[in-house]
Amino acid sequence: MSKYAINQKTIGEAVANGGVLVVAQWEAKDGQADRVADILDQFLPEAQRDPGSQLFLIGRNKENPAQFLFYELFRDEAALKAHAESDYFKTYIAGQALPLLAKRERAQYVLL
């Protein structure tokens, strides 16, 4: 899997203005983890270029490579909505990755 933390901003710059933080956990179905990783390799650069995305990180569990963890910080609710309605999200996530998952959990937070 390629680098998942590619970004031009520092963490401090990304969080300076607050925003909506989404933390998600995925678990791929048996035999699908590498395919999910390949899809995420294509998806991540698009997500990081999204103008409403302040920070977008994806990690893969070292002990269980079928598990993925997302930290996504968006400028505001409108930016989060635009992300979910984007062509790249519909193509890679809704169209390709979600059918390969056994589990998907998401929670939203506001930075303090």
PDB file of C-alpha atoms in Angstrom:
ATOM      1  CA  MET A   1       0.000   0.000   0.000  1.00  0.00           C
ATOM      2  CA  SER A   2       1.310   3.458  -0.808  1.00  0.00           C
ATOM      3  CA  LYS A   3       1.658   6.343   1.637  1.00  0.00           C
ATOM      4  CA  TYR A   4      -1.668   7.207   3.200  1.00  0.00           C
ATOM      5  CA  ALA A   5      -0.687  10.453   4.924  1.00  0.00           C
ATOM      6  CA  ILE A   6       0.214  12.512   1.886  1.00  0.00           C
ATOM      7  CA  ASN A   7      -0.660  16.151   2.508  1.00  0.00           C
ATOM      8  CA  GLN A   8       0.974  19.538   2.111  1.00  0.00           C
ATOM      9  CA  LYS A   9      -0.353  20.926   5.424  1.00  0.00           C
ATOM     10  CA  THR A  10       1.002  20.384   8.878  1.00  0.00           C
ATOM     11  CA  ILE A  11      -1.383  18.966  11.463  1.00  0.00           C
ATOM     12  CA  GLY A  12      -1.400  22.358  13.194  1.00  0.00           C
ATOM     13  CA  GLU A  13      -2.421  24.141  10.002  1.00  0.00           C
ATOM     14  CA  ALA A  14      -5.130  21.582   9.297  1.00  0.00           C
ATOM     15  CA  VAL A  15      -6.807  21.848  12.701  1.00  0.00           C
ATOM     16  CA  ALA A  16      -6.286  25.584  13.303  1.00  0.00           C
ATOM     17  CA  ASN A  17      -9.778  26.550  12.179  1.00  0.00           C
ATOM     18  CA  GLY A  18     -11.690  23.656  13.742  1.00  0.00           C
ATOM     19  CA  GLY A  19     -14.201  21.814  11.617  1.00  0.00           C
ATOM     20  CA  VAL A  20     -16.061  18.544  11.539  1.00  0.00           C
ATOM     21  CA  LEU A  21     -14.002  15.462  12.361  1.00  0.00           C
ATOM     22  CA  VAL A  22     -15.155  12.095  11.047  1.00  0.00           C
ATOM     23  CA  VAL A  23     -13.587   8.927  12.435  1.00  0.00           C
ATOM     24  CA  ALA A  24     -14.462   5.758  10.589  1.00  0.00           C
ATOM     25  CA  GLN A  25     -13.512   2.120  10.966  1.00  0.00           C
ATOM     26  CA  TRP A  26     -13.857  -0.416   8.206  1.00  0.00           C
ATOM     27  CA  GLU A  27     -13.332  -4.125   8.078  1.00  0.00           C
ATOM     28  CA  ALA A  28     -13.084  -5.843   4.711  1.00  0.00           C
ATOM     29  CA  LYS A  29     -14.836  -9.101   3.963  1.00  0.00           C
ATOM     30  CA  ASP A  30     -12.638 -12.206   3.909  1.00  0.00           C
ATOM     31  CA  GLY A  31     -10.242 -12.081   0.987  1.00  0.00           C
ATOM     32  CA  GLN A  32     -11.102  -8.473   0.062  1.00  0.00           C
ATOM     33  CA  ALA A  33      -8.616  -6.434   2.155  1.00  0.00           C
ATOM     34  CA  ASP A  34      -6.031  -5.929  -0.585  1.00  0.00           C
ATOM     35  CA  ARG A  35      -8.730  -4.907  -3.066  1.00  0.00           C
ATOM     36  CA  VAL A  36     -10.079  -2.364  -0.555  1.00  0.00           C
ATOM     37  CA  ALA A  37      -6.535  -1.031  -0.067  1.00  0.00           C
ATOM     38  CA  ASP A  38      -6.128  -0.656  -3.838  1.00  0.00           C
ATOM     39  CA  ILE A  39      -9.387   1.305  -4.052  1.00  0.00           C
ATOM     40  CA  LEU A  40      -8.289   3.546  -1.182  1.00  0.00           C
ATOM     41  CA  ASP A  41      -4.964   4.187  -2.934  1.00  0.00           C
ATOM     42  CA  GLN A  42      -6.960   5.667  -5.816  1.00  0.00           C
ATOM     43  CA  PHE A  43      -9.471   7.474  -3.589  1.00  0.00           C
ATOM     44  CA  LEU A  44      -7.116   9.170  -1.122  1.00  0.00           C
ATOM     45  CA  PRO A  45      -5.426  11.681  -3.461  1.00  0.00           C
ATOM     46  CA  GLU A  46      -8.851  12.826  -4.651  1.00  0.00           C
ATOM     47  CA  ALA A  47     -10.090  13.239  -1.073  1.00  0.00           C
ATOM     48  CA  GLN A  48      -6.998  15.177  -0.064  1.00  0.00           C
ATOM     49  CA  ARG A  49      -7.418  17.582  -3.005  1.00  0.00           C
ATOM     50  CA  ASP A  50     -11.034  18.291  -2.032  1.00  0.00           C
ATOM     51  CA  PRO A  51     -11.161  22.021  -1.145  1.00  0.00           C
ATOM     52  CA  GLY A  52     -13.288  21.333   1.957  1.00  0.00           C
ATOM     53  CA  SER A  53     -10.927  18.680   3.312  1.00  0.00           C
ATOM     54  CA  GLN A  54      -8.601  20.018   5.997  1.00  0.00           C
ATOM     55  CA  LEU A  55      -6.959  16.660   6.756  1.00  0.00           C
ATOM     56  CA  PHE A  56      -7.546  13.176   5.388  1.00  0.00           C
ATOM     57  CA  LEU A  57      -5.634  10.188   6.775  1.00  0.00           C
ATOM     58  CA  ILE A  58      -6.243   6.486   6.278  1.00  0.00           C
ATOM     59  CA  GLY A  59      -4.422   3.738   8.158  1.00  0.00           C
ATOM     60  CA  ARG A  60      -4.365  -0.027   7.884  1.00  0.00           C
ATOM     61  CA  ASN A  61      -4.125  -2.188  10.995  1.00  0.00           C
ATOM     62  CA  LYS A  62      -0.694  -3.800  11.271  1.00  0.00           C
ATOM     63  CA  GLU A  63      -2.002  -6.897  13.059  1.00  0.00           C
ATOM     64  CA  ASN A  64      -5.237  -7.280  11.105  1.00  0.00           C
ATOM     65  CA  PRO A  65      -4.806  -5.874   7.569  1.00  0.00           C
ATOM     66  CA  ALA A  66      -8.539  -6.228   6.896  1.00  0.00           C
ATOM     67  CA  GLN A  67      -9.156  -3.259   9.235  1.00  0.00           C
ATOM     68  CA  PHE A  68      -8.866   0.364   8.130  1.00  0.00           C
ATOM     69  CA  LEU A  69      -9.097   3.564  10.173  1.00  0.00           C
ATOM     70  CA  PHE A  70     -10.000   6.986   8.752  1.00  0.00           C
ATOM     71  CA  TYR A  71      -9.455  10.457  10.238  1.00  0.00           C
ATOM     72  CA  GLU A  72     -11.185  13.046   8.088  1.00  0.00           C
ATOM     73  CA  LEU A  73     -11.379  16.726   9.008  1.00  0.00           C
ATOM     74  CA  PHE A  74     -13.693  18.927   6.964  1.00  0.00           C
ATOM     75  CA  ARG A  75     -14.004  22.699   7.047  1.00  0.00           C
ATOM     76  CA  ASP A  76     -17.713  22.481   7.974  1.00  0.00           C
ATOM     77  CA  GLU A  77     -20.899  20.441   7.495  1.00  0.00           C
ATOM     78  CA  ALA A  78     -21.311  21.752   3.945  1.00  0.00           C
ATOM     79  CA  ALA A  79     -17.829  20.507   3.032  1.00  0.00           C
ATOM     80  CA  LEU A  80     -18.605  17.080   4.498  1.00  0.00           C
ATOM     81  CA  LYS A  81     -21.833  16.938   2.494  1.00  0.00           C
ATOM     82  CA  ALA A  82     -20.036  17.975  -0.700  1.00  0.00           C
ATOM     83  CA  HIS A  83     -17.455  15.231  -0.096  1.00  0.00           C
ATOM     84  CA  ALA A  84     -20.169  12.578   0.258  1.00  0.00           C
ATOM     85  CA  GLU A  85     -21.836  13.817  -2.935  1.00  0.00           C
ATOM     86  CA  SER A  86     -18.640  14.059  -4.984  1.00  0.00           C
ATOM     87  CA  ASP A  87     -18.010  11.942  -8.063  1.00  0.00           C
ATOM     88  CA  TYR A  88     -14.834  10.449  -6.571  1.00  0.00           C
ATOM     89  CA  PHE A  89     -16.704   9.356  -3.408  1.00  0.00           C
ATOM     90  CA  LYS A  90     -19.539   7.840  -5.437  1.00  0.00           C
ATOM     91  CA  THR A  91     -17.080   6.009  -7.678  1.00  0.00           C
ATOM     92  CA  TYR A  92     -14.527   4.671  -5.208  1.00  0.00           C
ATOM     93  CA  ILE A  93     -16.363   4.423  -1.906  1.00  0.00           C
ATOM     94  CA  ALA A  94     -20.054   3.895  -2.657  1.00  0.00           C
ATOM     95  CA  GLY A  95     -19.509   2.099  -5.951  1.00  0.00           C
ATOM     96  CA  GLN A  96     -16.458  -0.048  -5.271  1.00  0.00           C
ATOM     97  CA  ALA A  97     -15.372  -0.257  -1.627  1.00  0.00           C
ATOM     98  CA  LEU A  98     -18.585  -0.476   0.396  1.00  0.00           C
ATOM     99  CA  PRO A  99     -19.741  -3.755  -1.211  1.00  0.00           C
ATOM    100  CA  LEU A 100     -16.422  -5.314  -0.094  1.00  0.00           C
ATOM    101  CA  LEU A 101     -16.901  -4.462   3.598  1.00  0.00           C
ATOM    102  CA  ALA A 102     -18.087  -6.676   6.427  1.00  0.00           C
ATOM    103  CA  LYS A 103     -18.275  -3.699   8.815  1.00  0.00           C
ATOM    104  CA  ARG A 104     -18.388   0.096   8.584  1.00  0.00           C
ATOM    105  CA  GLU A 105     -18.678   2.405  11.581  1.00  0.00           C
ATOM    106  CA  ARG A 106     -18.563   6.205  11.542  1.00  0.00           C
ATOM    107  CA  ALA A 107     -18.770   8.940  14.162  1.00  0.00           C
ATOM    108  CA  GLN A 108     -18.662  12.722  13.832  1.00  0.00           C
ATOM    109  CA  TYR A 109     -16.961  15.089  16.264  1.00  0.00           C
ATOM    110  CA  VAL A 110     -16.457  18.828  16.587  1.00  0.00           C
ATOM    111  CA  LEU A 111     -12.916  19.888  17.493  1.00  0.00           C
ATOM    112  CA  LEU A 112     -12.513  21.592  20.854  1.00  0.00           C
TER     113      LEU A 112
END
